[in-house]
mmCIF file of N, CA, C and O and ligand atoms in Angstrom:
data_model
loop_
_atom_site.group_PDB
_atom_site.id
_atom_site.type_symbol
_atom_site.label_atom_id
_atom_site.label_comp_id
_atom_site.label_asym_id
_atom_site.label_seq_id
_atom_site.Cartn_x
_atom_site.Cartn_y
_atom_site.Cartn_z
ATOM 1 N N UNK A 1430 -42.319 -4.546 -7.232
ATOM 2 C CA UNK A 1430 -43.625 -4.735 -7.879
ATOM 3 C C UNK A 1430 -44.723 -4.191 -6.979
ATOM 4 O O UNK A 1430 -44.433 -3.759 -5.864
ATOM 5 N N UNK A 1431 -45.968 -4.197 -7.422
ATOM 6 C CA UNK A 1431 -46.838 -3.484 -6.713
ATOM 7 C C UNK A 1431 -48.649 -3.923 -7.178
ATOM 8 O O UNK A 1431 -49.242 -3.824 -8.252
ATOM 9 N N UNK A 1432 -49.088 -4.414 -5.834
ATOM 10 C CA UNK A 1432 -50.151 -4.981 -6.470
ATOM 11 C C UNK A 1432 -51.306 -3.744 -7.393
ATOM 12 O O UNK A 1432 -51.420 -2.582 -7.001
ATOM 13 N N UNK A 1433 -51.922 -4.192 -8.400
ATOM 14 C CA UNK A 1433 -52.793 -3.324 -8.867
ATOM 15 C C UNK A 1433 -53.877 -4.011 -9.202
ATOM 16 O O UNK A 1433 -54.554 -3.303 -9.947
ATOM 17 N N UNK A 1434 -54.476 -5.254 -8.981
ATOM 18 C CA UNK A 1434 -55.750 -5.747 -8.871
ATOM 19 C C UNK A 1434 -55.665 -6.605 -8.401
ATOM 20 O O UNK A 1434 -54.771 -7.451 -8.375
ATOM 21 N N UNK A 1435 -57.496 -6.446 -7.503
ATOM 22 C CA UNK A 1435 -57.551 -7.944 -6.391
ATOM 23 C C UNK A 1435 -59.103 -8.492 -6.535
ATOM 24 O O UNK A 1435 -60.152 -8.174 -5.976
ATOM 25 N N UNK A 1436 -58.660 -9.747 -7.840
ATOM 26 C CA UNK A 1436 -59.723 -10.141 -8.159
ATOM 27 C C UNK A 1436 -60.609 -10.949 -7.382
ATOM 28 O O UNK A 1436 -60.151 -11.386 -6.326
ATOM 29 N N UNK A 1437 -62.111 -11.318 -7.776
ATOM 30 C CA UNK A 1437 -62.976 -11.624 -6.589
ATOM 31 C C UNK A 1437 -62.823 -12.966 -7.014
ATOM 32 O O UNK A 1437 -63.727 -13.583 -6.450
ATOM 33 N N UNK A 1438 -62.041 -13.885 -7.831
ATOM 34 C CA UNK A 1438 -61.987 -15.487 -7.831
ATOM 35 C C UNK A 1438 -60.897 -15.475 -8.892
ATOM 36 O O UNK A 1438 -60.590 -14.539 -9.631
ATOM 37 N N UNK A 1439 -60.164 -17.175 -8.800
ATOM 38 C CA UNK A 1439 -59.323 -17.012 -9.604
ATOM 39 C C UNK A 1439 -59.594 -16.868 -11.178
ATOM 40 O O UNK A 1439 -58.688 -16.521 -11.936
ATOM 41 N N UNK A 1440 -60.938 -17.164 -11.646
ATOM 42 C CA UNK A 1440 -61.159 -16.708 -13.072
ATOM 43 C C UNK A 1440 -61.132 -15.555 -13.887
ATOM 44 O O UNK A 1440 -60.909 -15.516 -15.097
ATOM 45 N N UNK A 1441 -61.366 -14.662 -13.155
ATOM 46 C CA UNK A 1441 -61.399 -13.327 -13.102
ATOM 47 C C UNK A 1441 -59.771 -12.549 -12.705
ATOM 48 O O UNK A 1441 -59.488 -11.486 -13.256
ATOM 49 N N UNK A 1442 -58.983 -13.077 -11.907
ATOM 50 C CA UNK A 1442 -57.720 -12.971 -12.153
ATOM 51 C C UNK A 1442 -56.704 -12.728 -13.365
ATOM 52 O O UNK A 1442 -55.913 -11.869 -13.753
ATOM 53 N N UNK A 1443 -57.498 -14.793 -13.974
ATOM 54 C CA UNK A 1443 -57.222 -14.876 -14.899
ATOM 55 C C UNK A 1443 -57.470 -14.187 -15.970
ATOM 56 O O UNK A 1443 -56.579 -14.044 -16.808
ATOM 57 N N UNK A 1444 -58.564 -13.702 -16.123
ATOM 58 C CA UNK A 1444 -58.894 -12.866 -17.299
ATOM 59 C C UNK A 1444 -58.377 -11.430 -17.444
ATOM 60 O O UNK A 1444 -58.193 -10.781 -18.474
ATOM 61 N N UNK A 1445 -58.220 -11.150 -16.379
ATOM 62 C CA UNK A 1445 -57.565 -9.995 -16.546
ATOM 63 C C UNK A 1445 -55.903 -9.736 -16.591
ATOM 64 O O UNK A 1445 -55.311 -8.658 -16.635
ATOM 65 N N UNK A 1446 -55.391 -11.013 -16.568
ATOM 66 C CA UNK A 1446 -54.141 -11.235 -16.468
ATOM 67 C C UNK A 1446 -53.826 -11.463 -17.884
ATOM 68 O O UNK A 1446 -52.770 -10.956 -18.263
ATOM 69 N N UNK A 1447 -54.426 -12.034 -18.634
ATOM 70 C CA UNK A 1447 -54.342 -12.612 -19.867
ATOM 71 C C UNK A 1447 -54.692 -11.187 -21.063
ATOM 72 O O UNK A 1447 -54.243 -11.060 -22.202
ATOM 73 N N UNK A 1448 -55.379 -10.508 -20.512
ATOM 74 C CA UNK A 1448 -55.362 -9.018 -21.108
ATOM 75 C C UNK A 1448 -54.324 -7.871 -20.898
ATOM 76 O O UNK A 1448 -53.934 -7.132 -21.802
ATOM 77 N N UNK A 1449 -53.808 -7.797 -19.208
ATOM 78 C CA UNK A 1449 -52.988 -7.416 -19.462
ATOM 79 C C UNK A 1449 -51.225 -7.858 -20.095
ATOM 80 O O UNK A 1449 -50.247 -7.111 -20.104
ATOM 81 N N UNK A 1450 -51.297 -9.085 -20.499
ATOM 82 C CA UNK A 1450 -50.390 -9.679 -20.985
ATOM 83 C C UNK A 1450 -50.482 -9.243 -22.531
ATOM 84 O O UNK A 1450 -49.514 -8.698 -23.061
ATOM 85 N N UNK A 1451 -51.572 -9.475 -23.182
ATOM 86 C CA UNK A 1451 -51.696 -8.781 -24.339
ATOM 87 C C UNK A 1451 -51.730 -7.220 -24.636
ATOM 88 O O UNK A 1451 -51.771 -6.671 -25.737
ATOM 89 N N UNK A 1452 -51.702 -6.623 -23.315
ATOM 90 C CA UNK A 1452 -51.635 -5.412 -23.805
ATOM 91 C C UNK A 1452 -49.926 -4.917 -23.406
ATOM 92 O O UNK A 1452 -49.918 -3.706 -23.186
ATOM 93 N N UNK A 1453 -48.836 -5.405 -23.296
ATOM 94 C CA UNK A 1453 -47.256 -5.717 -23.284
ATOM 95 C C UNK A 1453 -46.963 -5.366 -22.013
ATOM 96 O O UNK A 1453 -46.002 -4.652 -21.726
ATOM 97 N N UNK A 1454 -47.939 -5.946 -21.009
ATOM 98 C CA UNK A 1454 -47.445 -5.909 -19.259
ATOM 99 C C UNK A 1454 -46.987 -7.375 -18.672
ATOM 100 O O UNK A 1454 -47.459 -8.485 -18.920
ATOM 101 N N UNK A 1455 -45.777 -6.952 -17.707
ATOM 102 C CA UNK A 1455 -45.556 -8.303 -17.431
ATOM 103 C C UNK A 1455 -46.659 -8.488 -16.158
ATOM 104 O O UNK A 1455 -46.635 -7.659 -15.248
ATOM 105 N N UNK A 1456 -47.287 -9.216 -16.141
ATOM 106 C CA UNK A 1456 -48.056 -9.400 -14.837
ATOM 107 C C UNK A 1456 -47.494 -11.131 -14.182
ATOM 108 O O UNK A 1456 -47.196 -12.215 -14.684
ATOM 109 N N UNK A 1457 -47.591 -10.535 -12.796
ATOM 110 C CA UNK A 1457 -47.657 -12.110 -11.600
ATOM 111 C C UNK A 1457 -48.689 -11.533 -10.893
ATOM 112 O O UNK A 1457 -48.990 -10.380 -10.583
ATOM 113 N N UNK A 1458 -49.473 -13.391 -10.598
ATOM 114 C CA UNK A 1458 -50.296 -13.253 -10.175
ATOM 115 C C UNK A 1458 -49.878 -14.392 -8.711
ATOM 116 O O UNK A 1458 -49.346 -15.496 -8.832
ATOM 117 N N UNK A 1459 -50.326 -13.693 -7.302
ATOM 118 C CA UNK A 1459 -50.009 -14.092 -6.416
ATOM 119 C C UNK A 1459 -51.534 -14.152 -5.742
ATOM 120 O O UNK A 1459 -52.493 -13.392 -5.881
ATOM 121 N N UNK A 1460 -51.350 -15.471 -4.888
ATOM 122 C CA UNK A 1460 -52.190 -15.646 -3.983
ATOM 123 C C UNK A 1460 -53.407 -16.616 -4.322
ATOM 124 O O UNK A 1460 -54.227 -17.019 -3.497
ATOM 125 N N UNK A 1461 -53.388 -16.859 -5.407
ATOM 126 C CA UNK A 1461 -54.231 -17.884 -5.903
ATOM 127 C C UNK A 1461 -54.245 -19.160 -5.330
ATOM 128 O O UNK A 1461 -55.148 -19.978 -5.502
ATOM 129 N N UNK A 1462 -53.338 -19.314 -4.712
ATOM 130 C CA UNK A 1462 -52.544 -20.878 -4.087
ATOM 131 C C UNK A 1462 -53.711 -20.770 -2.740
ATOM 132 O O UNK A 1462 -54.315 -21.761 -2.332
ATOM 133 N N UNK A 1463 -53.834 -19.776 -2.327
ATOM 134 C CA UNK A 1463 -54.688 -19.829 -1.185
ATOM 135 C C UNK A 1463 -55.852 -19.847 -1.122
ATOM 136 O O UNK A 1463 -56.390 -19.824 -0.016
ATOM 137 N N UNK A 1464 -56.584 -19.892 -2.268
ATOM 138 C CA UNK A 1464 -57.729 -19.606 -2.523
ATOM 139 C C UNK A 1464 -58.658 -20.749 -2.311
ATOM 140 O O UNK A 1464 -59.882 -20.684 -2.196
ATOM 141 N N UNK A 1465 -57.615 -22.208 -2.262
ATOM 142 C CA UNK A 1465 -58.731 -23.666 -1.984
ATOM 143 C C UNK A 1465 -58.513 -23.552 -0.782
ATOM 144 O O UNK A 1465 -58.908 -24.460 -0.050
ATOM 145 N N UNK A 1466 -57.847 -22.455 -0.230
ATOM 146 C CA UNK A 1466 -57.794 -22.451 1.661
ATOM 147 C C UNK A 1466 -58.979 -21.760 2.303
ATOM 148 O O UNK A 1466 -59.248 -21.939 3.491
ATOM 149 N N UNK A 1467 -59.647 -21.013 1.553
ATOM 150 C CA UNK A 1467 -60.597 -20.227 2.024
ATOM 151 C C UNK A 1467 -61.479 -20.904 2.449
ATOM 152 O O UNK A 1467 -61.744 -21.981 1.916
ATOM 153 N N UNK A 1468 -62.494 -20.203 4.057
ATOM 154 C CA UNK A 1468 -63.503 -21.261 4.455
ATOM 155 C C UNK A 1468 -62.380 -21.350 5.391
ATOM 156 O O UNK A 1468 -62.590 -20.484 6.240
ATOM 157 N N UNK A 1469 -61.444 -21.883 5.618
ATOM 158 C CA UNK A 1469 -60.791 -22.280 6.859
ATOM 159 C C UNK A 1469 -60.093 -21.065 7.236
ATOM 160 O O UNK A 1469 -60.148 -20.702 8.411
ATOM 161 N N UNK A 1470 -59.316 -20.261 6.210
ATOM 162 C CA UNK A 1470 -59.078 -18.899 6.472
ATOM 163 C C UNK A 1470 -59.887 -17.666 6.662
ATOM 164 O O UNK A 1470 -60.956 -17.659 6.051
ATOM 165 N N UNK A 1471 -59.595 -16.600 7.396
ATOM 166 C CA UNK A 1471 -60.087 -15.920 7.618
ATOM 167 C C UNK A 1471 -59.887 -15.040 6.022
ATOM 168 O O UNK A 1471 -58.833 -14.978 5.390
ATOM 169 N N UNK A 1472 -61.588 -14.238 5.515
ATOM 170 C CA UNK A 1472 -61.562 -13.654 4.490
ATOM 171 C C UNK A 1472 -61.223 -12.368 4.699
ATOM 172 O O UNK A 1472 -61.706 -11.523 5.452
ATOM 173 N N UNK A 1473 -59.917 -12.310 3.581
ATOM 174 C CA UNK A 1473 -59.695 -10.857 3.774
ATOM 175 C C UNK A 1473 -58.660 -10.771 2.664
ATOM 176 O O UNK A 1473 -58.182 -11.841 2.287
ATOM 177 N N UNK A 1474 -58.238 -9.620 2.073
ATOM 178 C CA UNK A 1474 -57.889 -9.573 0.569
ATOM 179 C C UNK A 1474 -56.375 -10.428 0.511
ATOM 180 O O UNK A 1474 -55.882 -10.639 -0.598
ATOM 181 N N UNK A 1475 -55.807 -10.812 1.513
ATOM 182 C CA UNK A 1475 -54.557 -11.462 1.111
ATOM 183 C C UNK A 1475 -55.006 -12.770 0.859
ATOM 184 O O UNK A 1475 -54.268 -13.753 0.790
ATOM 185 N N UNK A 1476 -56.003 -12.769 0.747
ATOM 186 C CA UNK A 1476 -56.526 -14.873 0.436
ATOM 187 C C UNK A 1476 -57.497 -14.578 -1.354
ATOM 188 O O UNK A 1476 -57.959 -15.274 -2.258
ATOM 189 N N UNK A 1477 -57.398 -13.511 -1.104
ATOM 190 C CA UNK A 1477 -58.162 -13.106 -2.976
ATOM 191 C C UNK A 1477 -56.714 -13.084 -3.753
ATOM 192 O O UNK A 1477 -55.596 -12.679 -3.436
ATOM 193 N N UNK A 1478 -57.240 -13.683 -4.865
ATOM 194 C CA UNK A 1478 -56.093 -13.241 -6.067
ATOM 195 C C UNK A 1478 -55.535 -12.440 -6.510
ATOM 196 O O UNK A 1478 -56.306 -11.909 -7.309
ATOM 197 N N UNK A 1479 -54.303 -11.783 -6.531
ATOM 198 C CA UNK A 1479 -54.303 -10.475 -6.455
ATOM 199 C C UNK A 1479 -53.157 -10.343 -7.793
ATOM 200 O O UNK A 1479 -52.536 -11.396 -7.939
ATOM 201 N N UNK A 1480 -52.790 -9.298 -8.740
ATOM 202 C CA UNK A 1480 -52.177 -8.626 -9.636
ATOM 203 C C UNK A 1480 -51.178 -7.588 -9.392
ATOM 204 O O UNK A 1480 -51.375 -6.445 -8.979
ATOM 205 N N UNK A 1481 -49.767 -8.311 -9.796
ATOM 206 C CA UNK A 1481 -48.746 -7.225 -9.757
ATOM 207 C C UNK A 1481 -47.860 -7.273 -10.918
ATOM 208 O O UNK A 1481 -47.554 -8.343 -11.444
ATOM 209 N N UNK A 1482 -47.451 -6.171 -11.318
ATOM 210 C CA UNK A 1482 -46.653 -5.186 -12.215
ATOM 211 C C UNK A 1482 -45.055 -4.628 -11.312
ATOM 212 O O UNK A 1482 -44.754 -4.715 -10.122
ATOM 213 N N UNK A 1483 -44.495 -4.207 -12.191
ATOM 214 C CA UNK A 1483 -43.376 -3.583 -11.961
ATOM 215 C C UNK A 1483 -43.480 -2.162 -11.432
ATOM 216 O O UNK A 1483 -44.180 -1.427 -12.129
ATOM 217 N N UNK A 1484 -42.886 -1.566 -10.252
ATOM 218 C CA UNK A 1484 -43.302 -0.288 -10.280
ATOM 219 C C UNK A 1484 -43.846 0.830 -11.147
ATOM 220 O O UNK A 1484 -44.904 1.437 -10.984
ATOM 221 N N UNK A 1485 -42.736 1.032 -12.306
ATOM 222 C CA UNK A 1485 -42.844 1.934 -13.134
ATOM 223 C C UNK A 1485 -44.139 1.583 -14.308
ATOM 224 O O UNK A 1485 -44.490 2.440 -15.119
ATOM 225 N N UNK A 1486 -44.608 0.557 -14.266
ATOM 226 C CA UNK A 1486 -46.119 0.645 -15.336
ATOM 227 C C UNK A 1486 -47.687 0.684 -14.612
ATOM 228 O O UNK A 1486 -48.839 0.626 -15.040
ATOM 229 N N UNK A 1487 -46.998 0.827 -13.173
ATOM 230 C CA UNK A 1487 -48.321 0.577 -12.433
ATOM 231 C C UNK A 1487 -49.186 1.673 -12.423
ATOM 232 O O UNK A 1487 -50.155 1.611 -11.667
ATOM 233 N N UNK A 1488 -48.978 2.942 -13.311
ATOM 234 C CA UNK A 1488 -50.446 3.853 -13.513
ATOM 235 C C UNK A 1488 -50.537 3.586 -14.948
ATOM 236 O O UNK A 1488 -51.493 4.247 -15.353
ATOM 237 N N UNK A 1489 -50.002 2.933 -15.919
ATOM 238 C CA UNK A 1489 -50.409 2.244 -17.130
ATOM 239 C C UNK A 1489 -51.237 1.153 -16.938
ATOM 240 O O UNK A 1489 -52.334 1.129 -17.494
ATOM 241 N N UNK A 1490 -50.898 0.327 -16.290
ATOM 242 C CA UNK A 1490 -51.749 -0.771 -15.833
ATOM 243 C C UNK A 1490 -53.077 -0.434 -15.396
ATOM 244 O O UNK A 1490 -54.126 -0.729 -15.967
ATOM 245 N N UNK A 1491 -52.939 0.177 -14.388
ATOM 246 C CA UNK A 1491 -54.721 0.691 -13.782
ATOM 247 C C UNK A 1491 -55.156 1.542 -14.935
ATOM 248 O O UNK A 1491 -56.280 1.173 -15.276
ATOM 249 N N UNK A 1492 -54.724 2.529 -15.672
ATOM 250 C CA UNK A 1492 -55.372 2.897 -16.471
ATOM 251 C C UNK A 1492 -55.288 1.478 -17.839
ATOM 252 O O UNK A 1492 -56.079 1.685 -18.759
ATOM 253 N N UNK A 1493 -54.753 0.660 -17.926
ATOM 254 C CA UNK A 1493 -55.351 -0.098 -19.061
ATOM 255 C C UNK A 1493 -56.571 -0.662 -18.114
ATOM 256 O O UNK A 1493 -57.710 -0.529 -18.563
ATOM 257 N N UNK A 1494 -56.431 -1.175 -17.056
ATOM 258 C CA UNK A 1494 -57.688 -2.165 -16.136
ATOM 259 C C UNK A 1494 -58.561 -1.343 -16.064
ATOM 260 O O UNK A 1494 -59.584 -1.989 -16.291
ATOM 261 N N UNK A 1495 -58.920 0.002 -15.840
ATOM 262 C CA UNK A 1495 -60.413 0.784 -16.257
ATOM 263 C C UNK A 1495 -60.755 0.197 -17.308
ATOM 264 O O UNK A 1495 -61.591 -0.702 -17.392
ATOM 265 N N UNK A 1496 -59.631 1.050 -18.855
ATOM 266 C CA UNK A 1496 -60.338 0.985 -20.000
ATOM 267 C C UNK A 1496 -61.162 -0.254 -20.063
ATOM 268 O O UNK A 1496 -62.353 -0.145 -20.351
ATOM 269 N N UNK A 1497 -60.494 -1.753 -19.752
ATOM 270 C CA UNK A 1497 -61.122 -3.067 -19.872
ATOM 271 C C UNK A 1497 -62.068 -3.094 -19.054
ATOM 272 O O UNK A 1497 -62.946 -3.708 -19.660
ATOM 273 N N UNK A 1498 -62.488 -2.800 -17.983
ATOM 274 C CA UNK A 1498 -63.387 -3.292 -17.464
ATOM 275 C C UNK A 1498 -64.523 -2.413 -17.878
ATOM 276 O O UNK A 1498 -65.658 -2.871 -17.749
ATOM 277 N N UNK A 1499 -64.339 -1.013 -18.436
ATOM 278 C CA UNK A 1499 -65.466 -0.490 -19.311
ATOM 279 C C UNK A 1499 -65.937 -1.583 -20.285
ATOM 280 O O UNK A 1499 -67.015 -2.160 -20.144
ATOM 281 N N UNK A 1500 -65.020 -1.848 -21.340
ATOM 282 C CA UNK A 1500 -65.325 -2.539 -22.577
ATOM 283 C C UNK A 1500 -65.912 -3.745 -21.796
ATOM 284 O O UNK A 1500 -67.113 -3.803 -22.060
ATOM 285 N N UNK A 1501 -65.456 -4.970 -20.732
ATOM 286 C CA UNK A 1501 -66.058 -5.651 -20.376
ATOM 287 C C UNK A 1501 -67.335 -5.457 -20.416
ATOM 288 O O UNK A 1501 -67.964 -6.339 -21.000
ATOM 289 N N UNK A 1502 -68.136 -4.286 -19.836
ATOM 290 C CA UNK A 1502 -68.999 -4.380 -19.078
ATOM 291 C C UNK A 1502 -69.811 -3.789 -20.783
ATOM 292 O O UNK A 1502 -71.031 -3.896 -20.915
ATOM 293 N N UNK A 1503 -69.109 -3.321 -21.703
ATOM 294 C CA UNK A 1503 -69.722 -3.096 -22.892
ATOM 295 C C UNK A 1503 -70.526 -4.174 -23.996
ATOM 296 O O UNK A 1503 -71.575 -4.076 -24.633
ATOM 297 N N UNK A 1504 -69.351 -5.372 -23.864
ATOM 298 C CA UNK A 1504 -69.600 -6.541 -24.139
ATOM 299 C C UNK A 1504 -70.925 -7.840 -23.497
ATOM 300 O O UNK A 1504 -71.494 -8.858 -23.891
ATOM 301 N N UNK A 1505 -70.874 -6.979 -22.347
ATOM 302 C CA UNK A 1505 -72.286 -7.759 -21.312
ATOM 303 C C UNK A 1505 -72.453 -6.900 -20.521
ATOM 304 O O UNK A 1505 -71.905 -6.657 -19.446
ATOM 305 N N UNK A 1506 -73.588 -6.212 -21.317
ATOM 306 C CA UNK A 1506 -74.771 -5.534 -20.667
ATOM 307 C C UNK A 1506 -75.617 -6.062 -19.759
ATOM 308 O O UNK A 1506 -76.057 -7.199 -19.930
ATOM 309 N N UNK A 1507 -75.944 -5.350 -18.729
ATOM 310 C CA UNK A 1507 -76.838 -5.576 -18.083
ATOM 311 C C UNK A 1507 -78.731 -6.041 -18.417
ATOM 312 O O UNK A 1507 -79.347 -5.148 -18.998
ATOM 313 N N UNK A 1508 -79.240 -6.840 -18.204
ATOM 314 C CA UNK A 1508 -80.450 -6.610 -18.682
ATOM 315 C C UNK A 1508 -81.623 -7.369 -17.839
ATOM 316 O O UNK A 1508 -81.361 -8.070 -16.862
ATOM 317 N N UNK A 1509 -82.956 -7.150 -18.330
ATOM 318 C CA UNK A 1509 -84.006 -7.220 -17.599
ATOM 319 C C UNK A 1509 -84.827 -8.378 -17.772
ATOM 320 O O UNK A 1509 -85.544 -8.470 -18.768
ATOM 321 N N UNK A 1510 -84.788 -9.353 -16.818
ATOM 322 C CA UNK A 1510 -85.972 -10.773 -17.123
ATOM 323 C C UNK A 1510 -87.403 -10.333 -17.826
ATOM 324 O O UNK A 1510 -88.209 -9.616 -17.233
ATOM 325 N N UNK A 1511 -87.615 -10.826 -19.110
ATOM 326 C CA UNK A 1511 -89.052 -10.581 -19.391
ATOM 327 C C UNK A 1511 -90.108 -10.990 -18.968
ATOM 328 O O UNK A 1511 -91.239 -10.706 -19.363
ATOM 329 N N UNK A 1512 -89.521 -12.270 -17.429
ATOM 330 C CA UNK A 1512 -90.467 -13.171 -17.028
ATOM 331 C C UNK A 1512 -90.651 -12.432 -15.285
ATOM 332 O O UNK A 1512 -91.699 -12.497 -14.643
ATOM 333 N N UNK A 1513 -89.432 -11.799 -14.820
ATOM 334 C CA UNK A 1513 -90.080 -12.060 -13.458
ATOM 335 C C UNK A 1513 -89.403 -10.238 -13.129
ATOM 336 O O UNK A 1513 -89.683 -9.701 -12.057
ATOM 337 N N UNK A 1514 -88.516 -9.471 -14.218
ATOM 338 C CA UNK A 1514 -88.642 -8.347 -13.737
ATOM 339 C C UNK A 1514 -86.844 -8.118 -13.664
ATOM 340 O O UNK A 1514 -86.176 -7.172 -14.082
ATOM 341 N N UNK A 1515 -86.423 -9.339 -12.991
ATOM 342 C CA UNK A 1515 -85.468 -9.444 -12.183
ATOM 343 C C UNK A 1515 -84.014 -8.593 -13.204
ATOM 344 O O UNK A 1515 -84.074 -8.484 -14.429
ATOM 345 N N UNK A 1516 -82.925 -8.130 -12.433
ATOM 346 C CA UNK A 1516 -82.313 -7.492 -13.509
ATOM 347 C C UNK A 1516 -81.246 -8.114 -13.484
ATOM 348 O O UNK A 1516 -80.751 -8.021 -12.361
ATOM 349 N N UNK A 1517 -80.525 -8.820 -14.297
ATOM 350 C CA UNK A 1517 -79.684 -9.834 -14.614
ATOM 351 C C UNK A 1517 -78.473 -9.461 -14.973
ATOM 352 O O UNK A 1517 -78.610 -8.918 -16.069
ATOM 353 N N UNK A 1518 -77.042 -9.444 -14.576
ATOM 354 C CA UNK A 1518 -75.460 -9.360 -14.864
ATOM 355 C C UNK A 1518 -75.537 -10.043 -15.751
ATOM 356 O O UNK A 1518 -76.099 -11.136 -15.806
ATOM 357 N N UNK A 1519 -74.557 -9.057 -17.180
ATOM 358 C CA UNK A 1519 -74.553 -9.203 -18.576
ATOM 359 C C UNK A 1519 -73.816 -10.900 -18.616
ATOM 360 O O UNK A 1519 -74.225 -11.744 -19.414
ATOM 361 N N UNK A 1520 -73.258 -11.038 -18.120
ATOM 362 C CA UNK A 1520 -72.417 -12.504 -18.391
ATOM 363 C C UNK A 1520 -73.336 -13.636 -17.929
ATOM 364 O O UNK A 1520 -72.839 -14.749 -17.761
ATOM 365 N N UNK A 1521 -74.404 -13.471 -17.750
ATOM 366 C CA UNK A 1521 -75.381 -14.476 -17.444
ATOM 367 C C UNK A 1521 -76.352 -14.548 -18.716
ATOM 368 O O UNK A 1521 -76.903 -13.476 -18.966
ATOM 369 N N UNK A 1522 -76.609 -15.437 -19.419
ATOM 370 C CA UNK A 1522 -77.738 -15.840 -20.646
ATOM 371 C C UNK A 1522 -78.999 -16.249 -20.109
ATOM 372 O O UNK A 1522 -79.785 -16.448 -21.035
ATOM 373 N N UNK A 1523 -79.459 -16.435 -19.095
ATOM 374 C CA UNK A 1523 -80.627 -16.785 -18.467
ATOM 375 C C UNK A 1523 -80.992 -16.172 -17.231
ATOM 376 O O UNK A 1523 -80.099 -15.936 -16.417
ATOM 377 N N UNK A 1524 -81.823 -15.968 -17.050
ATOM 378 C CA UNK A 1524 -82.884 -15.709 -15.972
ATOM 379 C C UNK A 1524 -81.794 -16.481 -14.439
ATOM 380 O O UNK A 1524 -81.913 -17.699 -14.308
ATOM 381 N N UNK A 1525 -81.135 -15.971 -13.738
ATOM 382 C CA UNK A 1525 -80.760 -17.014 -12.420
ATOM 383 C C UNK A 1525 -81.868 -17.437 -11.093
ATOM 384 O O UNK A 1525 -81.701 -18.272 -10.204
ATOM 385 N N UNK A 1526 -83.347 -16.275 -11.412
ATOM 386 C CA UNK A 1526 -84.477 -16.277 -11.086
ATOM 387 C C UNK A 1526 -85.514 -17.238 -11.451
ATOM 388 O O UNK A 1526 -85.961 -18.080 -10.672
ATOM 389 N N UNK A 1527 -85.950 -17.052 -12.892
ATOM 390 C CA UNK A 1527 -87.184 -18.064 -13.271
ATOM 391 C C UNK A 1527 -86.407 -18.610 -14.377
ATOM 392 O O UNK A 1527 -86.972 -19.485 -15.033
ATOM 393 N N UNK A 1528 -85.274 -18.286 -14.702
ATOM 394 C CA UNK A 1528 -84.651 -19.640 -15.757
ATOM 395 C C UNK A 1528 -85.070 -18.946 -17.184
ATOM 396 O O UNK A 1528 -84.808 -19.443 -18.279
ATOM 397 N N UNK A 1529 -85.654 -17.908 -17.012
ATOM 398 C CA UNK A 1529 -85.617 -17.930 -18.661
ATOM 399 C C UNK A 1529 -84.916 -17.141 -19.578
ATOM 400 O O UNK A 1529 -84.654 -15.982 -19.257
ATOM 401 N N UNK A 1530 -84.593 -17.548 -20.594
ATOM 402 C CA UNK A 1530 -83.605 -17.464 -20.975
ATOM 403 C C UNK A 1530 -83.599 -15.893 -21.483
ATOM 404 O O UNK A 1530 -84.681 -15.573 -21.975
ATOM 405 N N UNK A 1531 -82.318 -14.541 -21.463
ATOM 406 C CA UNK A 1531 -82.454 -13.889 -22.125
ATOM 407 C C UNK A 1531 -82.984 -13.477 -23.450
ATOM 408 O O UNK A 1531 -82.589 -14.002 -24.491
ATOM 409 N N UNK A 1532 -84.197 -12.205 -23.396
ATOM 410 C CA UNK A 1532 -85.072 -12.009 -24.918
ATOM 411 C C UNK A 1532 -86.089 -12.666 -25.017
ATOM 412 O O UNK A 1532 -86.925 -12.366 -25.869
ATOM 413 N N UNK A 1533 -86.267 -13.721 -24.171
ATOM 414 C CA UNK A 1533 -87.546 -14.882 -23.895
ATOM 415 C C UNK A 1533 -88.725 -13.853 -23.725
ATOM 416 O O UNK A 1533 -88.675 -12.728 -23.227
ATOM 417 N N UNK A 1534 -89.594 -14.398 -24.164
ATOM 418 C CA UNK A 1534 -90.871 -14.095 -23.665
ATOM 419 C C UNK A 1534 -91.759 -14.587 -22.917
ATOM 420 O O UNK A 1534 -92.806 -13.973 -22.716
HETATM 421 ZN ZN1 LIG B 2762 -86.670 -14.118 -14.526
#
């Protein structure tokens, strides 16, 4: 097997594990176990969650994990506080600045 993604928390693991499962990959996900260790461990990608495949699908895989993380990022757009300027990551509904809520005025 062979790792092909090393997500930045285990939610994000998850989500991408659960996609590539639907798209007919077997995925394991290793290293998650260590992740309530962090803070006492030293940070460095073997303590991040990481994604593995079978040799032979692992340039199917990265090319399905582009396509998704395009469409992710299609699905939550980036956008701009109407209150303080600030420019806000699409998966956020509010302001993490002045609180207000996306489209607010
Ligand atoms: Zn704001």
């Amino acid at each position: 097997m062979q790792k092909i993604y090393i997500a930045a928390d285990p939610q994000d693991a998850q989500i991408i594990k659960d996609q590539l499962e639907g798209g007919g990959f077997d995925v394991q996900m290793r290293g998650q176990t260590l992740w309530g260790a962090r803070g006492e461990l030293p940070l460095t990608i073997d303590t991040a969650p990481s994604l593995w495949v079978a040799d032979d699908r692992v340039d199917e895989a990265l090319t399905f994990i582009r396509e998704l993380e395009k469409n992710l990022k299609k699905v939550f757009p980036v956008w701009e506080c109407q209150g303080c300027g600030e420019t806000i990551e699409g998966n956020f509904s509010c302001c993490w600045n002045c609180l207000k809520p996306q489209g607010g005025s």
